């Protein structure tokens, strides 16, 4: 099969890596890709806003499957367009992507389908939101309704911080239109997990989970990021809890999608908080998580291409998923300054000297080749991903590679997976 992957992160690098392992993978393309992806796939720039350009590329290269990584493409209706033109596409249509692109839509969906979620109020008026803040207990969670690259959720400890956050979103428009509407949500004190399930028109198939570290610095300090590292599995997640997640969250969501007549062909990411052994949905994402994907795909033993291809034909029911029992840790190496401002085109001198092996794979995110040198090209730059017999062993391997990389223009968290082995 000829495949086109859309995206440029470490998530897409791991997707390309997993697809490439399949015997059925013939030609692999990626747009736009990065310096790591271009080693295993042919990279080509296709404009997200020029759907016809993507379609023409698919036709010219006899593409059998398009795999959409980032939410922006889904929000933009790329999946709808390609599916309507007869191109098999992994990733939900725009209507279903609203589960991620509108927090208020997701909240109504959750309530309608009797899925446990924190209590909330939505606001389109700045003054009403500010008035409401005088009536709540802290901490409280404030969310921009639309897409904000993982940075639109703030846990506010007191009234001052909450007022500033609301003004930042609604008045100063830090997230543009995404903050015109906001959600103010009850804070649930528990631990967070990212759970993933494949879905097609007829069925769903749980894949697994990872625990993400969203804050920039050690011990969960600093601003929220897209994710600084994650690990799987965790001793905190029992078989019983997984059963509950599948029955009370995934199955109810799948049935809800059916009721709405949303045809969902892709992966659904359930952002959960576990409190008193009960899973509360705090968000849906209509794509793989980054960096969660990097860990989960390293454990997957079933042919990834077969899974994705079966979904596009609504034959997911024929697939059985097998995961390795090993543990995986992924540590993100980011540019100094991320998630705020950072410099680009910084040389990563030691990267060329380090070869991937059975234990550790370095998935690239913001990297590019400049005059035959590997340089940074974004906030999150590399995902060092190691597998081991337990979390401790996987951590050891990942951190050894990070030490060797010794990148002076970057930083990484030292405590990924530390609390859980
Ligand atoms: N790591 C969280 C996300 O991908 O949204």
CSV table of C-alpha atoms and ligand atoms in Angstrom, one decimal:
chain,number,residue,atom,x,y,z
A,1,UNK,CA,0.0,0.0,0.0
A,2,UNK,CA,1.0,3.6,-0.6
A,3,UNK,CA,0.5,5.8,2.4
A,4,UNK,CA,0.5,9.5,3.1
A,5,UNK,CA,0.9,10.7,6.7
A,6,UNK,CA,0.0,14.4,7.5
A,7,UNK,CA,1.9,16.2,10.2
A,8,UNK,CA,5.3,17.0,11.5
A,9,UNK,CA,5.7,16.0,15.1
A,10,UNK,CA,7.3,13.2,17.0
A,11,UNK,CA,3.8,11.6,17.0
A,12,UNK,CA,3.9,11.5,13.2
A,13,UNK,CA,7.5,10.2,13.2
A,14,UNK,CA,6.3,7.3,15.4
A,15,UNK,CA,3.3,6.7,13.2
A,16,UNK,CA,5.6,6.5,10.1
A,17,UNK,CA,8.0,4.2,12.0
A,18,UNK,CA,5.1,1.9,13.0
A,19,UNK,CA,3.6,1.9,9.5
A,20,UNK,CA,7.0,1.2,7.9
A,21,UNK,CA,7.3,-2.1,9.9
A,22,UNK,CA,4.3,-3.5,8.0
A,23,UNK,CA,5.1,-5.8,5.1
A,24,UNK,CA,2.1,-4.2,3.3
A,25,UNK,CA,3.8,-0.8,3.4
A,26,UNK,CA,5.2,0.0,-0.1
A,27,UNK,CA,5.7,3.8,-0.5
A,28,UNK,CA,5.5,6.0,2.5
A,29,UNK,CA,5.0,9.8,2.2
A,30,UNK,CA,4.7,12.5,4.8
A,31,UNK,CA,3.7,16.1,4.7
A,32,UNK,CA,5.4,18.2,5.8
A,33,UNK,CA,7.5,15.8,8.0
A,34,UNK,CA,10.8,16.7,9.7
A,35,UNK,CA,14.5,15.7,9.6
A,36,UNK,CA,13.8,12.4,11.3
A,37,UNK,CA,10.8,11.4,9.2
A,38,UNK,CA,12.6,12.2,6.0
A,39,UNK,CA,14.9,9.2,6.7
A,40,UNK,CA,12.1,6.8,6.5
A,41,UNK,CA,9.5,8.5,4.3
A,42,UNK,CA,9.5,10.8,1.3
A,43,UNK,CA,8.6,14.3,2.6
A,44,UNK,CA,6.7,16.8,0.6
A,45,UNK,CA,5.1,20.1,1.6
A,46,UNK,CA,1.3,20.1,1.0
A,47,UNK,CA,-0.7,23.1,2.0
A,48,UNK,CA,-3.3,22.2,4.6
A,49,UNK,CA,-5.6,24.9,3.2
A,50,UNK,CA,-5.3,23.6,-0.3
A,51,UNK,CA,-7.3,20.4,-0.2
A,52,UNK,CA,-7.2,20.0,-3.9
A,53,UNK,CA,-3.4,19.9,-3.8
A,54,UNK,CA,-3.5,17.1,-1.2
A,55,UNK,CA,-6.1,15.2,-3.4
A,56,UNK,CA,-4.0,15.6,-6.5
A,57,UNK,CA,-0.9,14.4,-4.7
A,58,UNK,CA,-2.9,11.3,-3.6
A,59,UNK,CA,-4.1,10.6,-7.1
A,60,UNK,CA,-0.6,11.1,-8.6
A,61,UNK,CA,1.0,8.8,-6.1
A,62,UNK,CA,-1.7,6.2,-6.0
A,63,UNK,CA,-2.2,6.7,-2.3
A,64,UNK,CA,-4.3,3.9,-0.7
A,65,UNK,CA,-4.4,5.5,2.8
A,66,UNK,CA,-4.1,8.9,4.3
A,67,UNK,CA,-3.3,9.1,8.0
A,68,UNK,CA,-4.1,12.4,9.7
A,69,UNK,CA,-2.0,13.3,12.8
A,70,UNK,CA,-2.8,16.8,14.1
A,71,UNK,CA,-6.2,18.2,15.1
A,72,UNK,CA,-5.9,21.3,12.8
A,73,UNK,CA,-6.3,19.1,9.7
A,74,UNK,CA,-9.4,17.4,11.2
A,75,UNK,CA,-10.8,20.8,12.2
A,76,UNK,CA,-10.2,22.0,8.7
A,77,UNK,CA,-12.3,19.2,7.1
A,78,UNK,CA,-9.4,17.4,5.3
A,79,UNK,CA,-10.8,14.0,6.3
A,80,UNK,CA,-14.3,14.9,5.0
A,81,UNK,CA,-12.9,16.2,1.7
A,82,UNK,CA,-10.7,13.2,1.1
A,83,UNK,CA,-13.3,10.6,2.1
A,84,UNK,CA,-15.8,12.3,-0.2
A,85,UNK,CA,-13.4,12.0,-3.0
A,86,UNK,CA,-13.0,8.3,-2.4
A,87,UNK,CA,-9.6,8.4,-0.6
A,88,UNK,CA,-9.4,6.1,2.4
A,89,UNK,CA,-8.6,8.3,5.3
A,90,UNK,CA,-7.8,7.6,9.0
A,91,UNK,CA,-9.1,10.5,11.1
A,92,UNK,CA,-12.7,11.7,11.9
A,93,UNK,CA,-14.8,14.1,9.9
A,94,UNK,CA,-15.2,17.7,11.0
A,95,UNK,CA,-18.5,17.2,12.7
A,96,UNK,CA,-17.1,14.5,15.0
A,97,UNK,CA,-13.9,16.5,15.5
A,98,UNK,CA,-16.0,19.0,17.4
A,99,UNK,CA,-15.5,16.7,20.4
A,100,UNK,CA,-12.0,18.3,20.5
A,101,UNK,CA,-12.5,21.6,18.7
A,102,UNK,CA,-15.3,22.8,21.0
A,103,UNK,CA,-15.1,22.1,24.7
A,104,UNK,CA,-18.7,23.1,25.2
A,105,UNK,CA,-19.8,20.7,22.5
A,106,UNK,CA,-17.9,17.9,24.2
A,107,UNK,CA,-19.4,18.8,27.6
A,108,UNK,CA,-23.0,18.6,26.2
A,109,UNK,CA,-22.2,15.3,24.5
A,110,UNK,CA,-20.8,13.9,27.8
A,111,UNK,CA,-23.9,15.0,29.7
A,112,UNK,CA,-26.3,13.7,27.1
A,113,UNK,CA,-24.6,10.3,27.1
A,114,UNK,CA,-24.4,10.2,30.9
A,115,UNK,CA,-20.7,10.0,31.0
A,116,UNK,CA,-19.0,11.2,34.3
A,117,UNK,CA,-17.4,14.6,33.8
A,118,UNK,CA,-16.7,17.6,36.1
A,119,UNK,CA,-19.6,20.1,36.6
A,120,UNK,CA,-19.2,23.2,34.4
A,121,UNK,CA,-20.7,26.5,33.2
A,122,UNK,CA,-20.0,28.0,29.8
A,123,UNK,CA,-19.7,31.8,29.1
A,124,UNK,CA,-19.6,34.1,26.1
A,125,UNK,CA,-19.8,37.2,28.2
A,126,UNK,CA,-16.7,38.5,30.0
A,127,UNK,CA,-18.7,40.2,32.8
A,128,UNK,CA,-20.9,37.2,33.5
A,129,UNK,CA,-17.8,35.0,33.7
A,130,UNK,CA,-16.2,37.4,36.2
A,131,UNK,CA,-19.4,37.6,38.3
A,132,UNK,CA,-19.6,33.9,38.4
A,133,UNK,CA,-16.0,33.6,39.7
A,134,UNK,CA,-17.2,35.4,42.9
A,135,UNK,CA,-19.5,32.5,43.7
A,136,UNK,CA,-17.0,29.5,43.3
A,137,UNK,CA,-14.6,27.6,45.5
A,138,UNK,CA,-11.0,27.3,44.4
A,139,UNK,CA,-9.1,25.7,42.7
A,140,UNK,CA,-11.2,26.0,39.6
A,141,UNK,CA,-10.4,25.1,36.0
A,142,UNK,CA,-10.8,27.6,33.1
A,143,UNK,CA,-10.8,26.4,29.5
A,144,UNK,CA,-10.8,28.2,26.2
A,145,UNK,CA,-13.6,26.6,24.1
A,146,UNK,CA,-11.6,26.1,20.9
A,147,UNK,CA,-8.2,24.8,19.9
A,148,UNK,CA,-5.2,26.3,21.8
A,149,UNK,CA,-2.3,23.9,21.2
A,150,UNK,CA,-2.7,22.2,24.6
A,151,UNK,CA,-2.3,25.6,26.4
A,152,UNK,CA,-5.9,26.7,26.8
A,153,UNK,CA,-6.6,25.0,30.1
A,154,UNK,CA,-5.6,26.7,33.3
A,155,UNK,CA,-6.1,25.5,36.9
A,156,UNK,CA,-6.6,28.6,38.9
A,157,UNK,CA,-5.8,28.6,42.6
A,158,UNK,CA,-7.5,31.9,43.6
A,159,UNK,CA,-9.8,34.6,42.5
A,160,UNK,CA,-7.0,36.9,41.2
A,161,UNK,CA,-5.5,34.2,39.0
A,162,UNK,CA,-9.0,33.2,37.7
A,163,UNK,CA,-9.9,36.8,36.9
A,164,UNK,CA,-6.6,37.3,35.0
A,165,UNK,CA,-7.1,34.1,33.1
A,166,UNK,CA,-10.6,35.0,32.0
A,167,UNK,CA,-9.5,38.4,30.9
A,168,UNK,CA,-6.5,36.9,29.1
A,169,UNK,CA,-8.8,34.6,27.1
A,170,UNK,CA,-11.9,36.8,26.6
A,171,UNK,CA,-10.5,40.3,26.5
A,172,UNK,CA,-6.9,40.1,25.4
A,173,UNK,CA,-7.7,37.1,23.1
A,174,UNK,CA,-4.5,35.2,24.0
A,175,UNK,CA,-5.9,32.2,22.0
A,176,UNK,CA,-7.7,34.3,19.3
A,177,UNK,CA,-11.3,33.1,18.6
A,178,UNK,CA,-10.7,30.0,20.6
A,179,UNK,CA,-11.2,32.0,23.8
A,180,UNK,CA,-14.4,33.9,22.8
A,181,UNK,CA,-16.3,31.2,24.6
A,182,UNK,CA,-14.9,29.7,27.8
A,183,UNK,CA,-15.8,26.9,30.2
A,184,UNK,CA,-15.4,27.2,33.9
A,185,UNK,CA,-15.2,23.7,35.4
A,186,UNK,CA,-15.1,22.1,38.8
A,187,UNK,CA,-11.6,20.9,39.8
A,188,UNK,CA,-11.4,17.2,40.4
A,189,UNK,CA,-8.4,16.1,42.5
A,190,UNK,CA,-7.1,12.8,41.2
A,191,UNK,CA,-4.6,11.5,38.8
A,192,UNK,CA,-4.7,12.0,35.0
A,193,UNK,CA,-4.5,9.3,32.3
A,194,UNK,CA,-4.7,9.4,28.5
A,195,UNK,CA,-6.7,6.5,27.2
A,196,UNK,CA,-7.0,5.6,23.5
A,197,UNK,CA,-9.5,3.6,21.5
A,198,UNK,CA,-9.8,2.9,17.8
A,199,UNK,CA,-13.2,3.5,16.4
A,200,UNK,CA,-14.9,2.8,13.1
A,201,UNK,CA,-18.6,2.9,12.0
A,202,UNK,CA,-19.4,-0.5,13.5
A,203,UNK,CA,-17.3,-0.9,16.6
A,204,UNK,CA,-14.5,0.3,18.9
A,205,UNK,CA,-11.3,-1.4,20.0
A,206,UNK,CA,-9.4,-0.1,23.1
A,207,UNK,CA,-5.6,0.3,22.4
A,208,UNK,CA,-4.1,1.3,25.7
A,209,UNK,CA,-3.0,4.3,27.8
A,210,UNK,CA,-0.1,6.5,28.9
A,211,UNK,CA,0.4,9.0,31.7
A,212,UNK,CA,1.5,12.4,30.4
A,213,UNK,CA,3.5,15.1,32.2
A,214,UNK,CA,2.0,18.4,30.9
A,215,UNK,CA,3.9,21.0,33.0
A,216,UNK,CA,7.2,22.3,31.7
A,217,UNK,CA,9.3,21.6,34.7
A,218,UNK,CA,10.1,18.9,37.3
A,219,UNK,CA,7.6,18.2,40.1
A,220,UNK,CA,4.7,19.5,37.9
A,221,UNK,CA,5.8,23.1,38.1
A,222,UNK,CA,5.8,25.8,35.4
A,223,UNK,CA,3.3,26.4,32.5
A,224,UNK,CA,1.3,23.8,30.7
A,225,UNK,CA,2.8,22.4,27.5
A,226,UNK,CA,1.7,20.0,24.8
A,227,UNK,CA,3.4,17.3,27.0
A,228,UNK,CA,7.0,16.9,28.3
A,229,UNK,CA,7.0,13.1,28.5
A,230,UNK,CA,5.0,10.1,29.4
A,231,UNK,CA,5.1,6.5,30.4
A,232,UNK,CA,3.1,3.3,30.2
A,233,UNK,CA,1.9,1.2,32.0
A,234,UNK,CA,1.3,2.5,35.6
A,235,UNK,CA,0.7,0.6,38.8
A,236,UNK,CA,-2.1,3.0,39.5
A,237,UNK,CA,-4.2,1.7,36.6
A,238,UNK,CA,-5.8,-1.7,37.6
A,239,UNK,CA,-7.5,-4.1,35.3
A,240,UNK,CA,-10.8,-3.2,37.1
A,241,UNK,CA,-10.2,0.5,36.4
A,242,UNK,CA,-9.6,-0.3,32.7
A,243,UNK,CA,-12.8,-2.3,32.6
A,244,UNK,CA,-14.7,0.7,34.0
A,245,UNK,CA,-13.1,3.0,31.5
A,246,UNK,CA,-14.2,0.8,28.6
A,247,UNK,CA,-17.7,0.2,29.8
A,248,UNK,CA,-18.6,3.6,31.3
A,249,UNK,CA,-16.6,5.9,29.0
A,250,UNK,CA,-15.6,4.3,25.7
A,251,UNK,CA,-18.7,2.3,25.0
A,252,UNK,CA,-21.0,5.1,26.0
A,253,UNK,CA,-19.0,7.5,23.8
A,254,UNK,CA,-19.2,5.1,20.8
A,255,UNK,CA,-23.0,4.7,21.3
A,256,UNK,CA,-23.3,8.5,21.5
A,257,UNK,CA,-21.4,9.0,18.2
A,258,UNK,CA,-23.8,6.5,16.6
A,259,UNK,CA,-26.8,8.4,18.0
A,260,UNK,CA,-25.5,11.6,16.5
A,261,UNK,CA,-24.9,9.8,13.2
A,262,UNK,CA,-21.2,10.8,13.3
A,263,UNK,CA,-19.1,8.5,11.2
A,264,UNK,CA,-15.9,8.3,13.2
A,265,UNK,CA,-13.0,6.4,11.6
A,266,UNK,CA,-9.9,7.0,13.6
A,267,UNK,CA,-8.5,7.1,17.2
A,268,UNK,CA,-10.2,8.7,20.1
A,269,UNK,CA,-8.2,10.0,23.0
A,270,UNK,CA,-10.0,10.2,26.3
A,271,UNK,CA,-8.4,12.7,28.8
A,272,UNK,CA,-9.4,11.2,32.2
A,273,UNK,CA,-9.1,12.2,35.8
A,274,UNK,CA,-9.4,9.2,38.2
A,275,UNK,CA,-10.9,10.0,41.5
A,276,UNK,CA,-12.0,7.4,44.1
A,277,UNK,CA,-11.4,4.8,41.3
A,278,UNK,CA,-14.0,6.5,39.0
A,279,UNK,CA,-12.9,7.9,35.6
A,280,UNK,CA,-14.1,11.5,34.8
A,281,UNK,CA,-13.7,12.7,31.3
A,282,UNK,CA,-12.0,16.1,31.3
A,283,UNK,CA,-11.5,16.2,27.5
A,284,UNK,CA,-11.7,14.4,24.2
A,285,UNK,CA,-9.0,14.6,21.6
A,286,UNK,CA,-9.8,13.2,18.1
A,287,UNK,CA,-6.3,12.1,17.4
A,288,UNK,CA,-3.3,10.4,19.0
A,289,UNK,CA,-1.7,12.2,21.9
A,290,UNK,CA,1.8,13.5,21.6
A,291,UNK,CA,4.0,12.2,23.3
A,292,UNK,CA,1.6,9.4,24.3
A,293,UNK,CA,1.6,7.9,20.8
A,294,UNK,CA,5.3,7.4,20.8
A,295,UNK,CA,5.1,5.1,23.9
A,296,UNK,CA,1.9,3.3,22.9
A,297,UNK,CA,3.1,2.4,19.4
A,298,UNK,CA,6.3,1.0,20.8
A,299,UNK,CA,4.3,-1.6,22.7
A,300,UNK,CA,2.0,-2.5,19.8
A,301,UNK,CA,2.6,-5.9,18.3
A,302,UNK,CA,-0.3,-6.0,15.9
A,303,UNK,CA,0.4,-4.8,12.4
A,304,UNK,CA,-0.4,-1.0,12.7
A,305,UNK,CA,-1.1,-0.6,9.0
A,306,UNK,CA,-3.6,-3.5,9.1
A,307,UNK,CA,-5.5,-1.8,11.9
A,308,UNK,CA,-5.7,1.6,10.2
A,309,UNK,CA,-6.6,0.1,6.9
A,310,UNK,CA,-9.4,-2.0,8.5
A,311,UNK,CA,-10.8,1.1,10.1
A,312,UNK,CA,-11.1,2.9,6.8
A,313,UNK,CA,-13.2,-0.1,5.5
A,314,UNK,CA,-15.2,-0.4,8.8
A,315,UNK,CA,-13.7,-3.8,9.5
A,316,UNK,CA,-12.1,-3.0,12.8
A,317,UNK,CA,-14.1,-5.9,14.2
A,318,UNK,CA,-11.8,-8.3,12.5
A,319,UNK,CA,-8.7,-7.0,14.3
A,320,UNK,CA,-7.3,-8.2,17.6
A,321,UNK,CA,-4.8,-6.0,19.4
A,322,UNK,CA,-1.7,-7.4,21.1
A,323,UNK,CA,0.5,-5.2,23.2
A,324,UNK,CA,3.9,-6.0,24.6
A,325,UNK,CA,3.9,-6.4,28.4
A,326,UNK,CA,7.1,-4.2,28.6
A,327,UNK,CA,7.2,-0.6,29.9
A,328,UNK,CA,7.9,2.5,27.8
A,329,UNK,CA,9.1,5.9,28.8
A,330,UNK,CA,9.3,8.9,26.5
A,331,UNK,CA,11.1,12.1,27.5
A,332,UNK,CA,10.7,15.2,25.4
A,333,UNK,CA,13.7,17.4,24.7
A,334,UNK,CA,12.5,20.9,24.2
A,335,UNK,CA,14.0,24.2,23.1
A,336,UNK,CA,15.0,26.5,26.0
A,337,UNK,CA,12.1,28.9,26.5
A,338,UNK,CA,9.3,26.5,25.4
A,339,UNK,CA,6.3,26.8,25.7
A,340,UNK,CA,6.8,30.5,25.5
A,341,UNK,CA,9.3,32.0,23.0
A,342,UNK,CA,12.4,30.1,21.9
A,343,UNK,CA,15.0,30.3,19.2
A,344,UNK,CA,15.1,28.0,16.1
A,345,UNK,CA,17.8,26.7,13.9
A,346,UNK,CA,20.0,25.7,16.9
A,347,UNK,CA,22.5,23.0,16.0
A,348,UNK,CA,22.0,19.6,17.8
A,349,UNK,CA,25.6,18.5,17.4
A,350,UNK,CA,25.5,15.1,19.1
A,351,UNK,CA,22.3,13.8,17.5
A,352,UNK,CA,24.1,12.4,14.5
A,353,UNK,CA,26.4,10.3,16.7
A,354,UNK,CA,23.5,8.5,18.4
A,355,UNK,CA,22.0,5.5,16.7
A,356,UNK,CA,18.6,4.0,17.5
A,357,UNK,CA,18.7,0.5,19.0
A,358,UNK,CA,16.3,-2.1,20.3
A,359,UNK,CA,15.8,-0.1,23.5
A,360,UNK,CA,15.8,3.5,22.5
A,361,UNK,CA,14.4,5.3,19.5
A,362,UNK,CA,14.7,9.1,19.1
A,363,UNK,CA,11.5,10.4,17.4
A,364,UNK,CA,12.0,13.8,15.8
A,365,UNK,CA,9.5,16.7,16.2
A,366,UNK,CA,10.8,20.3,15.6
A,367,UNK,CA,13.9,19.4,13.6
A,368,UNK,CA,15.1,20.1,10.1
A,369,UNK,CA,18.2,19.7,8.0
A,370,UNK,CA,20.1,22.9,7.2
A,371,UNK,CA,23.2,22.7,5.1
A,372,UNK,CA,23.6,19.0,6.0
A,373,UNK,CA,23.3,19.9,9.7
A,374,UNK,CA,20.5,18.8,12.1
A,375,UNK,CA,19.0,21.9,13.7
A,376,UNK,CA,16.0,22.7,15.8
A,377,UNK,CA,12.8,23.9,14.2
A,378,UNK,CA,10.2,24.1,17.0
A,379,UNK,CA,9.4,24.0,20.7
A,380,UNK,CA,9.4,20.3,21.3
A,381,UNK,CA,12.4,19.0,19.4
A,382,UNK,CA,13.0,15.3,20.1
A,383,UNK,CA,11.1,12.4,21.9
A,384,UNK,CA,13.6,10.0,23.4
A,385,UNK,CA,11.6,6.8,23.7
A,386,UNK,CA,12.9,3.7,25.5
A,387,UNK,CA,11.4,0.3,26.2
A,388,UNK,CA,12.4,-1.9,29.1
A,389,UNK,CA,11.3,-4.7,31.4
A,390,UNK,CA,9.9,-2.1,33.8
A,391,UNK,CA,9.6,1.7,34.0
A,392,UNK,CA,12.9,1.9,36.0
A,393,UNK,CA,14.9,0.2,33.2
A,394,UNK,CA,13.1,2.2,30.4
A,395,UNK,CA,13.8,5.5,32.3
A,396,UNK,CA,17.5,4.5,32.7
A,397,UNK,CA,17.9,4.0,29.0
A,398,UNK,CA,16.1,7.2,28.0
A,399,UNK,CA,18.0,9.4,30.4
A,400,UNK,CA,21.3,7.9,29.3
A,401,UNK,CA,20.6,9.0,25.7
A,402,UNK,CA,19.6,12.5,26.9
A,403,UNK,CA,22.8,12.8,28.7
A,404,UNK,CA,24.7,11.8,25.6
A,405,UNK,CA,22.8,14.4,23.5
A,406,UNK,CA,23.8,17.0,26.1
A,407,UNK,CA,22.1,19.7,24.1
A,408,UNK,CA,23.0,23.1,25.5
A,409,UNK,CA,20.1,24.9,23.8
A,410,UNK,CA,17.4,22.6,25.2
A,411,UNK,CA,15.9,21.3,28.4
A,412,UNK,CA,14.0,18.2,29.6
A,413,UNK,CA,12.3,17.0,32.7
A,414,UNK,CA,14.2,14.6,34.9
A,415,UNK,CA,11.2,13.1,36.6
A,416,UNK,CA,9.3,11.4,33.8
A,417,UNK,CA,7.7,8.2,35.2
A,418,UNK,CA,9.6,8.7,38.5
A,419,UNK,CA,6.6,8.5,40.8
A,420,UNK,CA,5.2,5.3,39.3
A,421,UNK,CA,7.5,2.4,39.2
B,1,LIG,N1,-0.1,15.1,25.3
B,1,LIG,C1,-1.4,15.7,25.2
B,1,LIG,C2,-1.9,15.9,23.8
B,1,LIG,O1,-1.5,15.4,22.9
B,1,LIG,O2,-2.9,16.7,23.7
